[in-house]
C-alpha atoms as an extended CHARMM CRD file, in Angstrom:
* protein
*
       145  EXT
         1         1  UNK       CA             35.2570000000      119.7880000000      142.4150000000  PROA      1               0.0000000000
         2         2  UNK       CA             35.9440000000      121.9280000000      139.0580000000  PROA      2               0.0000000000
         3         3  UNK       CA             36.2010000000      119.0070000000      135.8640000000  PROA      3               0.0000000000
         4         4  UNK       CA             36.3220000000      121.3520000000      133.5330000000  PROA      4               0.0000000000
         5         5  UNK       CA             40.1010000000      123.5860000000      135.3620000000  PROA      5               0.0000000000
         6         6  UNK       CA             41.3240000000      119.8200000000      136.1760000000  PROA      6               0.0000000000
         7         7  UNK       CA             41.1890000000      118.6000000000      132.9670000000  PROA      7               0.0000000000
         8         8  UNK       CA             42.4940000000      121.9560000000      131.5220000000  PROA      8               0.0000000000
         9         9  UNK       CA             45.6270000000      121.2620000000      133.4080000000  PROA      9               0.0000000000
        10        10  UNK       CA             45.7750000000      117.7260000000      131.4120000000  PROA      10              0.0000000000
        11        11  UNK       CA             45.7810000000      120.0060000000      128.4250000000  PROA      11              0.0000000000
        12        12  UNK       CA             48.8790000000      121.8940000000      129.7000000000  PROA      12              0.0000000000
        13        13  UNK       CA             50.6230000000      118.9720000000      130.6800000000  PROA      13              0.0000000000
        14        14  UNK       CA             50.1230000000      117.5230000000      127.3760000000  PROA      14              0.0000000000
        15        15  UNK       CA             51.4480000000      121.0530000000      126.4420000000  PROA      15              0.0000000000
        16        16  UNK       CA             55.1780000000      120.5240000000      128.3710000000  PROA      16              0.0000000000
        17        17  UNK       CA             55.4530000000      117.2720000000      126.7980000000  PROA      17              0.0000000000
        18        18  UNK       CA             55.1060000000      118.7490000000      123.3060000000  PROA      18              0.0000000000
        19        19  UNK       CA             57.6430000000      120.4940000000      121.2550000000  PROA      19              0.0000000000
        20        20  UNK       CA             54.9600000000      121.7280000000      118.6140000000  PROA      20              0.0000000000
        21        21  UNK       CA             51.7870000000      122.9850000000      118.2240000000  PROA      21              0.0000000000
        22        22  UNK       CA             49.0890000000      120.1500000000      117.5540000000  PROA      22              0.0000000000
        23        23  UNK       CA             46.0180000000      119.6090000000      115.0070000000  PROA      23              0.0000000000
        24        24  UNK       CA             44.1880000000      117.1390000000      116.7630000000  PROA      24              0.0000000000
        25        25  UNK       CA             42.9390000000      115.4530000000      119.7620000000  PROA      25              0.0000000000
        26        26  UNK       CA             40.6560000000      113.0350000000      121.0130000000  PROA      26              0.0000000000
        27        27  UNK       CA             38.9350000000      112.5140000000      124.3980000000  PROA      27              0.0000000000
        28        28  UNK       CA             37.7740000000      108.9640000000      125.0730000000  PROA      28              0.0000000000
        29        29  UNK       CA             34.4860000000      108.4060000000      127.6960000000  PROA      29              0.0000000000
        30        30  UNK       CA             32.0940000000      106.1290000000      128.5510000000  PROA      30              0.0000000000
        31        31  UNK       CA             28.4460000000      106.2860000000      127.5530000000  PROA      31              0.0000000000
        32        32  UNK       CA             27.1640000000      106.5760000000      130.9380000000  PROA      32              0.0000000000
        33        33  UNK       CA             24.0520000000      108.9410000000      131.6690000000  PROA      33              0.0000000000
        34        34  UNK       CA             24.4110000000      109.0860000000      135.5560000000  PROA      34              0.0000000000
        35        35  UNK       CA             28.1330000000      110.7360000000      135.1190000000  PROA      35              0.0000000000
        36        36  UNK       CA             27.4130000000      112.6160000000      131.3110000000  PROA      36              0.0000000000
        37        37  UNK       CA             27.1270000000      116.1660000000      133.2560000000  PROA      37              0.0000000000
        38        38  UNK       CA             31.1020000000      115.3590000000      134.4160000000  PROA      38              0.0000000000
        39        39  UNK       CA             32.2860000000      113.9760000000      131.1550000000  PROA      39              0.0000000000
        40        40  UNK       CA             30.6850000000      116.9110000000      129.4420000000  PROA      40              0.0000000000
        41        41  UNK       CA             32.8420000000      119.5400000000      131.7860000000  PROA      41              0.0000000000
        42        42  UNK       CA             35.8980000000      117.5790000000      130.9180000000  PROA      42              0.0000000000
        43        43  UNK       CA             35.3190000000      118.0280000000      127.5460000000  PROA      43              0.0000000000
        44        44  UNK       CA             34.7670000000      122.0090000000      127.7090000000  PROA      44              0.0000000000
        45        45  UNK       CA             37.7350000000      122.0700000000      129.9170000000  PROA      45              0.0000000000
        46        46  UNK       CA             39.8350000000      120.2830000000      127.3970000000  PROA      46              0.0000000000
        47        47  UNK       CA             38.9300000000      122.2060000000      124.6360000000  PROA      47              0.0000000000
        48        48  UNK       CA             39.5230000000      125.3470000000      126.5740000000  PROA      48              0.0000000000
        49        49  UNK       CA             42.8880000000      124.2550000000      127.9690000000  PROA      49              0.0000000000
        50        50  UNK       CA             44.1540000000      123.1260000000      124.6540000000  PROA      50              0.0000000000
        51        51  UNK       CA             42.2960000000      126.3230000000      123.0240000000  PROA      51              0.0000000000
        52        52  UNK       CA             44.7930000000      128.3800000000      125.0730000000  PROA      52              0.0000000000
        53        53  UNK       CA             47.8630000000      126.8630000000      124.0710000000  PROA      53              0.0000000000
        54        54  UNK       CA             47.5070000000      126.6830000000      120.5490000000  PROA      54              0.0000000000
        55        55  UNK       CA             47.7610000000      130.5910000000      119.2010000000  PROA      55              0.0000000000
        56        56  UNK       CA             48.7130000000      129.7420000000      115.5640000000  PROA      56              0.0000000000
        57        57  UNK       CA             45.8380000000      127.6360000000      114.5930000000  PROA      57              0.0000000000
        58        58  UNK       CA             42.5880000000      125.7780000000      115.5750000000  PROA      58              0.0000000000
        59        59  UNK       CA             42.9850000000      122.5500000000      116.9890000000  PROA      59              0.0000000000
        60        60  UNK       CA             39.8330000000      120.4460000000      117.4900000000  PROA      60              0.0000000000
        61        61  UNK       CA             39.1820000000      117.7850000000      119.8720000000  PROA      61              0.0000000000
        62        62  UNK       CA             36.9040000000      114.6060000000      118.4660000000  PROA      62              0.0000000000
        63        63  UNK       CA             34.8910000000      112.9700000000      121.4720000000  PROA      63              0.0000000000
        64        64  UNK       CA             34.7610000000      109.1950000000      121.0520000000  PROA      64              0.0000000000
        65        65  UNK       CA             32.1590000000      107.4140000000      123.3490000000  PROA      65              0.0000000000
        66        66  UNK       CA             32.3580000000      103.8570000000      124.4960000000  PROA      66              0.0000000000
        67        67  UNK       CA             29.7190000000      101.2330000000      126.2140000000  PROA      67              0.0000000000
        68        68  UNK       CA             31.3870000000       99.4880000000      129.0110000000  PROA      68              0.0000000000
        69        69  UNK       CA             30.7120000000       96.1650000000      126.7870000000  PROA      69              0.0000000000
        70        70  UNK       CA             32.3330000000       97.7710000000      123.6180000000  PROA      70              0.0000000000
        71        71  UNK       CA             34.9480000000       95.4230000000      122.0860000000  PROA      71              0.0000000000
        72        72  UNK       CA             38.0260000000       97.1120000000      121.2680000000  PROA      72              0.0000000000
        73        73  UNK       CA             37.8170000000       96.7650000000      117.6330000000  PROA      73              0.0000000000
        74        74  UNK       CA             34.8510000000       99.0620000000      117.9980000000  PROA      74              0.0000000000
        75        75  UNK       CA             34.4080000000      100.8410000000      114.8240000000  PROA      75              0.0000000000
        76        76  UNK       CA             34.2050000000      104.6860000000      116.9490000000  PROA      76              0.0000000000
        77        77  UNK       CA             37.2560000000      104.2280000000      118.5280000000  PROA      77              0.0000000000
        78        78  UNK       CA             39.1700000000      102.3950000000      114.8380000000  PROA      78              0.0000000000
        79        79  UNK       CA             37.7600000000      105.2090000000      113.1950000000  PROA      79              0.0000000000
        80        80  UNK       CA             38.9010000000      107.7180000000      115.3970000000  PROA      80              0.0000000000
        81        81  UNK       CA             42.3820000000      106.3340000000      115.2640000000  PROA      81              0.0000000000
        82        82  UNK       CA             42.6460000000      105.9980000000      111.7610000000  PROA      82              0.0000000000
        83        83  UNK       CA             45.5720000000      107.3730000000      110.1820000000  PROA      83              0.0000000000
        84        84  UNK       CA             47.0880000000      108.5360000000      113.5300000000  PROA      84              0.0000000000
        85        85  UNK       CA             46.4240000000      112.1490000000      112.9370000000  PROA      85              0.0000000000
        86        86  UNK       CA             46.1520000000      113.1340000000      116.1020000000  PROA      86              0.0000000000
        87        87  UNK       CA             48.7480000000      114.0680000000      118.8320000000  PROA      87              0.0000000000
        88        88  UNK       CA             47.0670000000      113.9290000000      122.1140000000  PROA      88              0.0000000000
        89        89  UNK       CA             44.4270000000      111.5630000000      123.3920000000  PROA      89              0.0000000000
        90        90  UNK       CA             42.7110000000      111.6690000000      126.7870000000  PROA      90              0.0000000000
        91        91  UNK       CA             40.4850000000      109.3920000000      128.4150000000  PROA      91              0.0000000000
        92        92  UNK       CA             38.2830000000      111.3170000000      130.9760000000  PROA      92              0.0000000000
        93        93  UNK       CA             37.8980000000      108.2610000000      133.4720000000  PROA      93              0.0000000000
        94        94  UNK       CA             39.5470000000      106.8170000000      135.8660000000  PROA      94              0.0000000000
        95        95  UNK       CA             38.0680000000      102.8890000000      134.5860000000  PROA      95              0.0000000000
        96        96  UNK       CA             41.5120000000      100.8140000000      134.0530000000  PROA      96              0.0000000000
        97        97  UNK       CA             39.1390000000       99.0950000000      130.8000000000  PROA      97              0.0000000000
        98        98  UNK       CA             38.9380000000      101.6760000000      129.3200000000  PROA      98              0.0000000000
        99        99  UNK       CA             42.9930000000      103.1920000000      129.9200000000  PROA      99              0.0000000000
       100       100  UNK       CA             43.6950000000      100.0740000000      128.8170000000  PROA      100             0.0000000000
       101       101  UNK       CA             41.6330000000       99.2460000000      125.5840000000  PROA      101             0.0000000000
       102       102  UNK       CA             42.3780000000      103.3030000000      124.8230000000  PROA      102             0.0000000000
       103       103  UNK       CA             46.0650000000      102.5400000000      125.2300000000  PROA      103             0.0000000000
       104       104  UNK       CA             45.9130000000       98.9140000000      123.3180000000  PROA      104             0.0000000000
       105       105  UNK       CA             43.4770000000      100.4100000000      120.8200000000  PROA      105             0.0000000000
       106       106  UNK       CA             46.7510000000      103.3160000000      120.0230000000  PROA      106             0.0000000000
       107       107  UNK       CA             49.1190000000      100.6120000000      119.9900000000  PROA      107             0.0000000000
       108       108  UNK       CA             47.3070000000       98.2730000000      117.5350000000  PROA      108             0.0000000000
       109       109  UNK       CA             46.8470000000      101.3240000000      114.9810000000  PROA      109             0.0000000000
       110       110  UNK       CA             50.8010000000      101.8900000000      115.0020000000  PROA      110             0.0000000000
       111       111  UNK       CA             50.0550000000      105.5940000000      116.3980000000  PROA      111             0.0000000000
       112       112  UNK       CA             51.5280000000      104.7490000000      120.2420000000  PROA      112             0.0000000000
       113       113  UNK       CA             55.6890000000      106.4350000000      119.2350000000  PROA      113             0.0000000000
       114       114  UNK       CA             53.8320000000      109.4600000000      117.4240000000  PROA      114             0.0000000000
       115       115  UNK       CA             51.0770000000      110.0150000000      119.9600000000  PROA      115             0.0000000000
       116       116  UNK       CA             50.8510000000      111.0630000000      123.8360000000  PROA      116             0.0000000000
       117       117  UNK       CA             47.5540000000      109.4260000000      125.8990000000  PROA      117             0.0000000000
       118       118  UNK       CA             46.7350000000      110.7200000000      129.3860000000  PROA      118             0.0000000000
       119       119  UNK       CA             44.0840000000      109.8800000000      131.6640000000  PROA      119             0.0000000000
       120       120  UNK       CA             42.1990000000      111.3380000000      134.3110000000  PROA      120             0.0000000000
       121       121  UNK       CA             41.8840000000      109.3180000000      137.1480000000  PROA      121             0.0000000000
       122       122  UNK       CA             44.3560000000      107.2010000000      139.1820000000  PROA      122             0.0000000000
       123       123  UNK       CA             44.5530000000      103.8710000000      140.3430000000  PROA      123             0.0000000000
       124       124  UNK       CA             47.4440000000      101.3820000000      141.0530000000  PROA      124             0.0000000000
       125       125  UNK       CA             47.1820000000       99.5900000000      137.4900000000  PROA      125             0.0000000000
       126       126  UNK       CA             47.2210000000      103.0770000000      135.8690000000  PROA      126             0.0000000000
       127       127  UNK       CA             50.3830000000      104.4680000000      137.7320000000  PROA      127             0.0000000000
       128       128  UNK       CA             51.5040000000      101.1450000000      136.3780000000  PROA      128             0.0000000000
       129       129  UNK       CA             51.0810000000      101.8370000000      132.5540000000  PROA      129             0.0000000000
       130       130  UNK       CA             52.5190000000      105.4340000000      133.2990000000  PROA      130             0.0000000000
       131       131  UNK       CA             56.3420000000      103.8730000000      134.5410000000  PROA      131             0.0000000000
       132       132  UNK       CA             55.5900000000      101.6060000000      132.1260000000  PROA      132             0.0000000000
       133       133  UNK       CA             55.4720000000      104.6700000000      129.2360000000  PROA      133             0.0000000000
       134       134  UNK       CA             51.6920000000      103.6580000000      128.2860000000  PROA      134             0.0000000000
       135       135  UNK       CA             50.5660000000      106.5930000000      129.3140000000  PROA      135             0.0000000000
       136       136  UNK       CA             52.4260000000      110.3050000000      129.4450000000  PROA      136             0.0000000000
       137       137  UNK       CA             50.5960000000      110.8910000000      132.7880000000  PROA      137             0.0000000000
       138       138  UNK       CA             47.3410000000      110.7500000000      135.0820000000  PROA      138             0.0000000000
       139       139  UNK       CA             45.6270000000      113.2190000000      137.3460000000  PROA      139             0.0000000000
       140       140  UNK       CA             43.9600000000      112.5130000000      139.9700000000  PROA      140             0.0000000000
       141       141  UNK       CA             40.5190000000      113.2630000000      140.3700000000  PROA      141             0.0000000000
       142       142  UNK       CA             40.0300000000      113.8780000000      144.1680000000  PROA      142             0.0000000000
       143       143  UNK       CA             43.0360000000      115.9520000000      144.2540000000  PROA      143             0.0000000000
       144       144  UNK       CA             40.4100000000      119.1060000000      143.0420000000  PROA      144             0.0000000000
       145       145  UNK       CA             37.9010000000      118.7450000000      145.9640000000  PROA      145             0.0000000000
């Protein structure tokens, strides 16, 4: 399993939804040392994907990491949100907590019309938020064994 060319197609999926180039991004993970090798790939594999797509000028991605027990008024993730000035945010698990406090976390900052979230992972609650317009899409992991 490549993370890193998976999640690069999240970037160019984000990409077809898009009518502009973007400034900003954010990938939301868990702190979890047993899986930080994947979430680290995901990462690269964002940045790259995203790195190819924008020509006319440098967008950067900010990593937010969560505890499983993190509330979500968690001052990372507010601060991250802040001012909406991002376009794109991906959460690089398939955990439905943290889709969903990602997704409610967007929504309570006012940013949810103005910005597309993603995830990478699948589950039955997550195709859920996606016909419900939560979420712009989700990949599934296993499909890159």
């Amino acid at each position: 399993m490549d993370d890193g060319l998976a999640v690069r197609d999240a970037a160019l999926y984000f990409n077809s939804k898009l009518s502009q180039t973007f400034s900003k991004a954010i990938f939301v993970r868990f702190n979890d040392t047993a899986t930080a090798d994947i979430y680290t790939k995901r990462l690269e594999g964002f940045r790259s994907g995203l790195a190819l797509l924008n020509f006319t000028k440098q967008a950067t991605v900010e990593e937010v990491v969560l505890s499983a027990s993190t509330p979500i008024d968690s001052t990372s993730l507010n601060n991250a949100l802040d001012g909406c000035s991002f376009e794109l945010v991906l959460v690089g698990s398939a955990s439905e907590k943290l889709v969903e406090k990602t997704s409610l976390a967007v929504k309570q900052k006012g940013c949810d019309a103005s910005t597309l979230v993603g995830t990478f992972g699948t589950s039955v609650p997550i195709h859920k938020s996606v016909s419900a317009g939560k979420l712009a899409f989700a990949i599934h992991q296993q499909a890159y064994l």
